[in-house]
Amino acid sequence: MQRENFGNRFGVLVAMAGSAIGLGNLWRFPYMVGEYGGAAFIFVYIVFFFLLCLPILISEVIIGRKSQTNAFGAFGKLAPGSPWRWVGALMVLTPVIVVSYYSVIGGWSVEYFIKACMMDFSAGHASEAEFGNMFGEFITSVWTPIICHTAYLLLTALIVVAGVKSGIERFGKIMMPLLFVIVIVIAARSATLPGSREGLEWLFKPDFSKIDASVCAAALGQGFFSLSAGFGIMLTYASYISKKENIAASSAYTAVSDLIFAIIASCAIMPAVFAFGLDPEEGPGLVFETLPYIFSMMPLGGLIAVLFFMALIVAALTSSISLYEVGVAYLMEEKHMSRKKASVLIFVVAWALGILCSLSFGPLSGMKLFGNTLFNFFDKLSANWLMPLGALLIVIFVGWRMGRADVRDEFTNGGTLKANCRVFGVIYFLIRFVAPLAILVVFISNLVM
């Protein structure tokens, strides 16, 4: 069976950018900005993003394009007969865990999009406290969150079943431009609200006195999460990239798109938060509790709510299909399953784990693993441990296990890309020395914080 590949350069770019751009940008980044000091967090985030996270992304892309196979098979192919193949197993396991609870949040987006379409967030509908209670009652109930989780995961599976070109690439080509347009429209509307200037200043005038170890660790961790570093996602996508593509340019485009979208998303949310005198440090409930209240107070807020939650679904899907594809590619190439059968198996596993995660807000809230609910356990396990561990092993593999000549050959397309040749020394130094130390800092901060 001939292996699938992306059809053209634009398909590569939108697929990789779509994988990076997701709930981490539209849901997680704004509340992280709120919790960690606004512009000070953004400043540290940008520095770490390009100095550390981009070299990690490039490392993962190098492994994928060099091996031209799935996340598990890549390490076995590039380091045959060595224990490195177990790193590939980690690369497959982590996305399956993440997509199981990620689809629960995706299901919340589906429910709130339906509510928005029914004008539940129209003017004067409820107070801020009532919107908070609405969200609490929803996630602690049994059937509605499970139904939404199922519908969202099924939609993800259907896109993946269609294949790399007809499913993943086609979805990205249509939805990524639409996603940017929607969020820009919302940001423009937010910026015109009376009092929004204070929110914009909070985002773009850094108070450097707020920068401390916790801000640095949070910014670096968010960079990993946002760029999908250490998941095996970019490795899998890179295996579908032609040998003629400039992987440095594709990686840089992915990083820049991800960063720009995250900042636009913050501009869509934070000025409105300040305009209505609300707390920017609301945390994870910002999108599902605070924003519906803002929409209900905003002129044309009902329409903006529909657009916002549509964008949230699209952003979630572009990432969840990439998470899903990692397991599917493994089953197809290592277990010789058809794409349809592999997709069904991943669906069943992720669906079952997702149900447990969903119920952990309600009937299973008393079930704890290491003091955490099932949802929080899977979230912390993947974000704080599996993902940084995967990223660490990836940069060690590229920086110390692969030969410098092989890495340079892949990065420069055999020396034909002169610009890449000029910057290779710097990138290679960051991969070998700086990135591993930075990831160890994240590990240590997760232990002590």
Coordinates of C-alpha atoms in Angstrom, one line a residue:
M1 CA 0.0 0.0 0.0
Q2 CA 1.4 3.4 -1.0
R3 CA 2.0 5.8 1.9
E4 CA 0.0 9.0 1.9
N5 CA 1.6 12.4 1.7
F6 CA 0.4 16.0 1.8
G7 CA -0.5 17.3 -1.6
N8 CA 1.4 20.6 -1.7
R9 CA 3.2 23.1 0.3
F10 CA 0.1 25.0 1.4
G11 CA -1.4 21.7 2.6
V12 CA 1.7 21.1 4.7
L13 CA 1.6 24.6 6.2
V14 CA -2.1 24.6 7.2
A15 CA -1.9 21.1 8.6
M16 CA 1.1 21.8 10.8
A17 CA -0.3 25.2 11.8
G18 CA -3.7 23.6 12.5
S19 CA -2.1 21.0 14.7
A20 CA -0.4 23.8 16.8
I21 CA -3.4 26.2 16.8
G22 CA -6.1 24.8 19.1
L23 CA -7.6 25.0 22.5
G24 CA -4.1 25.8 23.8
N25 CA -4.4 29.2 22.0
L26 CA -8.0 30.1 22.3
W27 CA -8.8 28.7 25.7
R28 CA -5.5 28.1 27.6
F29 CA -3.3 30.9 26.5
P30 CA -5.7 33.8 27.4
Y31 CA -6.2 32.5 30.9
M32 CA -2.5 31.8 31.4
V33 CA -1.9 35.4 30.4
G34 CA -4.4 36.4 33.0
E35 CA -3.0 34.3 35.7
Y36 CA 0.7 35.2 35.1
G37 CA 0.7 39.0 34.7
G38 CA -0.4 39.9 31.2
A39 CA 2.4 41.5 29.0
A40 CA 5.2 40.2 31.3
F41 CA 4.1 36.6 30.6
I42 CA 3.7 37.3 26.8
F43 CA 7.3 38.8 26.7
V44 CA 8.8 35.7 28.4
Y45 CA 6.6 33.5 26.3
I46 CA 7.9 35.0 23.0
V47 CA 11.5 34.7 24.0
F48 CA 11.2 31.1 25.1
F49 CA 9.0 30.3 22.1
F50 CA 11.6 31.0 19.5
L51 CA 14.7 30.3 21.5
L52 CA 13.6 26.9 22.9
C53 CA 10.3 25.6 21.6
L54 CA 11.1 26.2 17.9
P55 CA 14.3 24.1 18.0
I56 CA 12.3 21.3 19.8
L57 CA 9.7 21.5 17.0
I58 CA 12.4 21.3 14.3
S59 CA 13.9 18.3 16.0
E60 CA 10.6 16.4 15.9
V61 CA 10.1 17.4 12.3
I62 CA 13.6 16.2 11.4
I63 CA 12.9 12.7 12.9
G64 CA 9.6 12.5 11.1
R65 CA 10.8 13.6 7.6
K66 CA 14.0 11.6 7.9
S67 CA 12.2 8.3 8.8
Q68 CA 9.1 8.8 6.6
T69 CA 7.1 6.5 9.0
N70 CA 4.9 6.7 12.1
A71 CA 6.0 7.9 15.6
F72 CA 6.8 4.3 16.8
G73 CA 8.5 3.1 13.7
A74 CA 10.6 6.3 13.3
F75 CA 12.9 5.6 16.3
G76 CA 13.2 1.9 15.3
K77 CA 14.2 2.9 11.8
L78 CA 16.7 5.5 12.7
A79 CA 18.2 3.6 15.7
P80 CA 17.6 -0.1 14.9
G81 CA 18.0 -2.6 17.6
S82 CA 18.2 0.0 20.4
P83 CA 15.9 0.9 23.3
W84 CA 15.0 4.1 21.5
R85 CA 12.0 2.3 20.0
W86 CA 10.3 2.7 23.4
V87 CA 10.4 6.4 23.0
G88 CA 8.2 5.8 19.9
A89 CA 5.8 4.0 22.2
L90 CA 5.6 7.0 24.4
M91 CA 5.0 9.2 21.3
V92 CA 1.9 7.0 20.5
L93 CA 0.6 6.7 24.0
T94 CA 0.6 10.4 24.9
P95 CA -1.6 11.7 22.0
V96 CA -4.2 9.0 22.7
I97 CA -4.4 10.1 26.4
V98 CA -4.6 13.7 25.4
V99 CA -7.3 13.3 22.8
S100 CA -9.5 11.4 25.3
Y101 CA -9.8 14.4 27.7
Y102 CA -9.3 17.0 24.9
S103 CA -12.5 15.7 23.3
V104 CA -14.3 16.4 26.6
I105 CA -13.4 20.1 26.3
G106 CA -14.3 19.9 22.6
G107 CA -17.7 18.6 23.6
W108 CA -18.1 21.6 25.9
S109 CA -17.4 23.8 22.9
V110 CA -20.2 22.0 21.0
E111 CA -22.7 22.5 23.8
Y112 CA -21.9 26.2 24.1
F113 CA -22.0 26.7 20.4
I114 CA -25.6 25.2 20.5
K115 CA -26.4 27.5 23.4
A116 CA -25.1 30.5 21.5
C117 CA -27.2 29.6 18.4
M118 CA -30.2 29.4 20.7
M119 CA -29.4 32.9 21.9
D120 CA -28.8 31.8 25.5
F121 CA -26.1 34.5 25.7
S122 CA -28.3 37.3 24.4
A123 CA -28.6 40.6 26.3
G124 CA -29.8 40.5 29.9
H125 CA -30.1 36.7 29.9
A126 CA -28.3 36.1 33.2
S127 CA -25.8 37.4 35.7
E128 CA -22.1 36.4 35.9
A129 CA -22.8 34.1 38.8
E130 CA -25.7 32.5 36.9
F131 CA -23.5 31.8 33.9
G132 CA -21.0 30.2 36.3
N133 CA -23.7 28.0 37.8
M134 CA -24.9 27.1 34.2
F135 CA -21.4 25.8 33.4
G136 CA -21.1 24.0 36.7
E137 CA -24.4 22.3 36.3
F138 CA -23.5 21.3 32.7
I139 CA -20.1 19.6 33.4
T140 CA -21.4 17.8 36.6
S141 CA -24.3 16.3 34.8
V142 CA -24.1 12.8 33.3
W143 CA -25.5 12.5 29.8
T144 CA -25.2 15.8 28.1
P145 CA -21.4 16.1 28.4
I146 CA -21.0 12.5 27.3
I147 CA -23.2 13.0 24.2
C148 CA -21.2 16.2 23.3
H149 CA -17.9 14.4 23.9
T150 CA -19.1 11.5 21.6
A151 CA -20.3 13.9 18.9
Y152 CA -17.1 15.8 18.9
L153 CA -14.9 12.7 18.9
L154 CA -17.0 11.2 16.1
L155 CA -16.5 14.3 14.0
T156 CA -12.7 14.1 14.6
A157 CA -12.7 10.4 13.5
L158 CA -14.7 11.1 10.3
I159 CA -12.1 13.7 9.2
V160 CA -9.2 11.3 10.0
V161 CA -10.9 8.4 8.2
A162 CA -11.0 10.5 5.0
G163 CA -7.2 10.4 4.9
V164 CA -4.3 12.8 4.8
K165 CA -5.2 14.7 1.6
S166 CA -8.9 14.3 1.5
G167 CA -9.5 14.7 5.3
I168 CA -6.8 16.4 7.3
E169 CA -5.3 18.6 4.5
R170 CA -8.7 19.6 3.0
F171 CA -10.1 20.4 6.4
G172 CA -7.1 22.6 7.2
K173 CA -7.2 24.5 3.9
I174 CA -10.9 25.5 4.5
M175 CA -11.0 26.0 8.3
M176 CA -7.7 27.6 9.1
P177 CA -8.3 30.8 7.1
L178 CA -11.9 30.9 8.4
L179 CA -10.6 30.5 12.0
F180 CA -8.3 33.5 11.6
V181 CA -11.0 35.6 10.1
I182 CA -13.5 34.8 12.9
V183 CA -11.0 35.6 15.7
I184 CA -9.9 38.8 14.0
V185 CA -13.5 40.0 13.7
I186 CA -14.1 39.3 17.4
A187 CA -10.8 41.1 18.4
A188 CA -11.9 44.1 16.3
R189 CA -15.3 44.2 18.1
S190 CA -13.7 43.8 21.5
A191 CA -11.2 46.6 20.8
T192 CA -14.1 49.0 20.1
L193 CA -15.8 48.5 23.5
P194 CA -15.6 51.5 26.0
G195 CA -12.8 50.8 28.5
S196 CA -11.0 48.2 26.3
R197 CA -7.9 50.3 26.0
E198 CA -6.9 49.3 29.6
G199 CA -7.0 45.6 28.5
L200 CA -4.8 46.3 25.5
E201 CA -2.3 48.1 27.6
W202 CA -2.3 45.2 30.1
L203 CA -1.5 42.9 27.2
F204 CA 1.3 45.0 25.6
K205 CA 2.9 47.1 28.3
P206 CA 5.0 44.6 30.3
D207 CA 5.8 45.1 34.0
F208 CA 9.1 43.3 34.2
S209 CA 8.9 43.2 38.0
K210 CA 6.3 40.5 37.6
I211 CA 8.7 38.1 35.9
D212 CA 9.8 35.3 38.3
A213 CA 10.5 31.6 38.2
S214 CA 6.9 30.6 38.1
V215 CA 6.2 32.9 35.1
C216 CA 9.2 31.5 33.2
A217 CA 8.1 27.9 33.9
A218 CA 4.5 28.6 33.0
A219 CA 5.6 30.3 29.7
L220 CA 7.9 27.5 28.7
G221 CA 5.2 24.9 29.5
Q222 CA 2.6 26.7 27.6
G223 CA 5.0 26.9 24.6
F224 CA 5.4 23.1 24.7
F225 CA 1.6 22.6 25.0
S226 CA 0.8 25.1 22.2
L227 CA 3.3 23.8 19.7
S228 CA 2.4 20.2 20.4
A229 CA 6.1 19.5 21.2
G230 CA 6.8 16.1 22.6
F231 CA 3.5 14.6 21.5
G232 CA 4.7 12.8 18.3
I233 CA 2.2 14.9 16.3
M234 CA 4.7 16.9 14.4
L235 CA 6.8 13.8 13.9
T236 CA 3.8 12.1 12.3
Y237 CA 2.9 15.0 10.1
A238 CA 6.5 15.5 9.1
S239 CA 6.6 11.9 7.8
Y240 CA 4.0 13.0 5.2
I241 CA 6.2 15.9 4.0
S242 CA 8.0 15.7 0.7
K243 CA 11.8 15.6 0.8
K244 CA 11.7 18.8 -1.4
E245 CA 10.0 20.9 1.3
N246 CA 12.0 23.3 3.5
I247 CA 11.3 22.0 6.9
A248 CA 12.9 24.9 8.7
A249 CA 10.6 27.3 6.8
S250 CA 7.5 25.1 7.6
S251 CA 8.5 24.9 11.2
A252 CA 9.0 28.7 11.5
Y253 CA 5.7 29.3 9.7
T254 CA 3.9 27.0 12.2
A255 CA 5.5 28.7 15.2
V256 CA 4.7 32.2 13.9
S257 CA 1.1 31.3 13.0
D258 CA 0.7 29.8 16.4
L259 CA 2.1 32.8 18.2
I260 CA 0.1 35.3 16.2
F261 CA -3.1 33.4 16.7
A262 CA -2.5 33.2 20.5
I263 CA -2.0 37.0 20.7
I264 CA -5.1 37.7 18.5
A265 CA -7.1 35.4 20.8
S266 CA -5.9 37.4 23.8
C267 CA -6.9 40.6 22.1
A268 CA -10.3 39.1 21.4
I269 CA -10.9 38.3 25.1
M270 CA -8.9 40.5 27.5
P271 CA -10.1 44.0 26.3
A272 CA -13.7 42.8 26.8
V273 CA -12.8 41.5 30.2
F274 CA -11.4 44.9 31.2
A275 CA -14.2 46.8 29.5
F276 CA -16.8 45.2 31.7
G277 CA -14.6 45.4 34.9
L278 CA -14.1 41.7 35.3
D279 CA -11.2 39.8 36.8
P280 CA -8.5 38.8 34.1
E281 CA -7.2 36.1 36.6
E282 CA -10.4 34.1 36.2
G283 CA -8.5 31.0 35.2
P284 CA -9.8 28.0 33.1
G285 CA -13.4 29.2 33.5
L286 CA -12.7 32.3 31.6
V287 CA -14.1 31.0 28.3
F288 CA -17.1 29.1 29.6
E289 CA -18.2 31.3 32.5
T290 CA -16.9 34.8 32.1
L291 CA -17.2 35.2 28.3
P292 CA -20.8 34.2 28.1
Y293 CA -21.6 37.0 30.6
I294 CA -19.6 39.5 28.5
F295 CA -21.4 38.4 25.4
S296 CA -24.7 39.0 27.2
M297 CA -23.7 42.6 28.0
M298 CA -22.1 43.4 24.6
P299 CA -24.1 45.0 21.7
L300 CA -24.4 42.3 19.1
G301 CA -23.1 39.9 21.7
G302 CA -25.3 37.1 20.7
L303 CA -23.8 37.0 17.2
I304 CA -20.3 37.4 18.6
A305 CA -21.0 34.4 20.9
V306 CA -21.9 32.2 17.9
L307 CA -18.8 33.2 16.0
F308 CA -16.6 32.7 19.1
F309 CA -17.8 29.2 19.9
M310 CA -17.7 28.2 16.3
A311 CA -14.0 29.3 16.3
L312 CA -13.5 27.3 19.5
I313 CA -14.8 24.1 17.8
V314 CA -12.7 24.6 14.7
A315 CA -9.6 25.3 16.7
A316 CA -10.1 22.2 18.8
L317 CA -10.7 20.1 15.8
T318 CA -7.5 21.1 14.0
S319 CA -5.6 19.9 17.0
S320 CA -7.6 16.8 17.9
I321 CA -7.3 15.4 14.3
S322 CA -3.5 15.6 14.6
L323 CA -3.6 13.8 18.0
Y324 CA -5.9 11.2 16.6
E325 CA -3.7 10.6 13.5
V326 CA -0.7 9.6 15.5
G327 CA -2.4 6.5 16.8
V328 CA -4.0 5.7 13.5
A329 CA -0.7 6.0 11.6
Y330 CA 0.9 3.6 14.2
L331 CA -1.9 1.0 13.8
M332 CA -1.8 1.2 10.0
E333 CA 1.9 0.8 9.6
E334 CA 2.9 -1.4 12.5
K335 CA -0.2 -3.5 12.9
H336 CA -1.2 -3.4 9.2
M337 CA -4.8 -2.2 9.8
S338 CA -6.9 -0.3 7.3
R339 CA -7.3 3.4 8.1
K340 CA -11.0 2.8 8.9
K341 CA -10.3 0.0 11.4
A342 CA -7.5 1.9 13.0
S343 CA -9.8 4.9 13.4
V344 CA -12.5 2.8 15.0
L345 CA -10.1 1.3 17.5
I346 CA -8.6 4.7 18.5
F347 CA -12.2 6.1 18.8
V348 CA -13.2 3.3 21.2
V349 CA -10.2 3.8 23.4
A350 CA -10.4 7.6 23.5
W351 CA -14.2 7.5 23.9
A352 CA -14.0 5.2 26.9
L353 CA -11.3 7.2 28.6
G354 CA -13.1 10.4 27.8
I355 CA -16.3 9.2 29.4
L356 CA -14.4 8.6 32.6
C357 CA -12.8 12.0 32.4
S358 CA -16.2 13.6 31.8
L359 CA -17.8 11.8 34.8
S360 CA -15.0 12.9 37.0
F361 CA -16.7 16.3 37.2
G362 CA -19.9 14.6 38.5
P363 CA -20.6 11.0 39.7
L364 CA -16.9 10.0 39.7
S365 CA -15.6 13.2 41.3
G366 CA -14.7 11.3 44.5
M367 CA -12.4 8.9 42.5
K368 CA -8.9 10.2 42.9
L369 CA -5.5 9.3 41.5
F370 CA -2.6 10.8 43.4
G371 CA -5.1 13.4 44.8
N372 CA -6.5 14.4 41.4
T373 CA -9.7 13.7 39.6
L374 CA -9.4 11.5 36.5
F375 CA -9.6 14.5 34.2
N376 CA -7.0 16.4 36.2
F377 CA -4.8 13.4 36.5
F378 CA -4.7 12.8 32.7
D379 CA -4.2 16.5 32.1
K380 CA -1.3 16.8 34.5
L381 CA 0.2 13.5 33.5
S382 CA 0.4 14.5 29.8
A383 CA 1.1 18.2 30.2
N384 CA 3.6 18.1 33.1
W385 CA 5.3 14.8 32.6
L386 CA 4.8 12.9 29.3
M387 CA 5.0 15.9 27.0
P388 CA 8.2 17.4 28.6
L389 CA 9.7 13.9 28.8
G390 CA 8.9 13.3 25.1
A391 CA 10.4 16.7 24.1
L392 CA 13.6 15.9 26.2
L393 CA 14.1 12.5 24.5
I394 CA 13.5 14.0 21.1
V395 CA 16.2 16.7 21.4
I396 CA 18.6 14.2 23.0
F397 CA 18.0 11.8 20.1
V398 CA 18.5 14.5 17.4
G399 CA 21.4 16.2 19.2
W400 CA 23.3 13.2 20.5
R401 CA 22.1 10.0 18.9
M402 CA 21.7 11.0 15.2
G403 CA 24.9 12.1 13.5
R404 CA 25.5 15.8 12.9
A405 CA 25.9 15.1 9.2
D406 CA 22.5 13.4 9.0
V407 CA 20.8 16.2 10.9
R408 CA 22.4 18.8 8.7
D409 CA 21.5 16.9 5.6
E410 CA 17.8 16.8 6.6
F411 CA 17.7 20.4 7.8
T412 CA 19.4 21.8 4.6
N413 CA 17.9 19.4 2.1
G414 CA 21.4 18.0 1.3
G415 CA 23.0 21.4 1.5
T416 CA 20.8 22.9 -1.3
L417 CA 19.1 25.4 1.1
K418 CA 21.8 28.0 1.6
A419 CA 19.9 30.1 4.3
N420 CA 19.4 26.9 6.3
C421 CA 23.1 26.1 6.0
R422 CA 24.0 29.5 7.5
V423 CA 21.8 29.1 10.6
F424 CA 22.3 25.3 11.1
G425 CA 25.1 25.8 13.6
V426 CA 23.0 28.0 15.9
I427 CA 19.9 25.6 15.7
Y428 CA 22.1 22.6 16.3
F429 CA 23.6 24.2 19.4
L430 CA 20.2 25.0 20.8
I431 CA 19.0 21.5 20.2
R432 CA 22.1 19.9 21.8
F433 CA 22.6 22.1 24.8
V434 CA 20.0 24.8 25.5
A435 CA 16.8 22.9 24.8
P436 CA 17.6 19.9 27.1
L437 CA 18.5 22.2 30.0
A438 CA 15.3 24.2 29.5
I439 CA 13.1 21.1 29.6
L440 CA 14.8 19.9 32.8
V441 CA 13.9 23.3 34.3
V442 CA 10.2 22.5 33.5
F443 CA 10.6 19.1 35.1
I444 CA 12.1 20.6 38.2
S445 CA 9.5 23.3 38.4
N446 CA 6.7 20.7 38.2
L447 CA 8.3 18.9 41.1
V448 CA 8.6 21.9 43.4
M449 CA 5.6 24.1 42.5

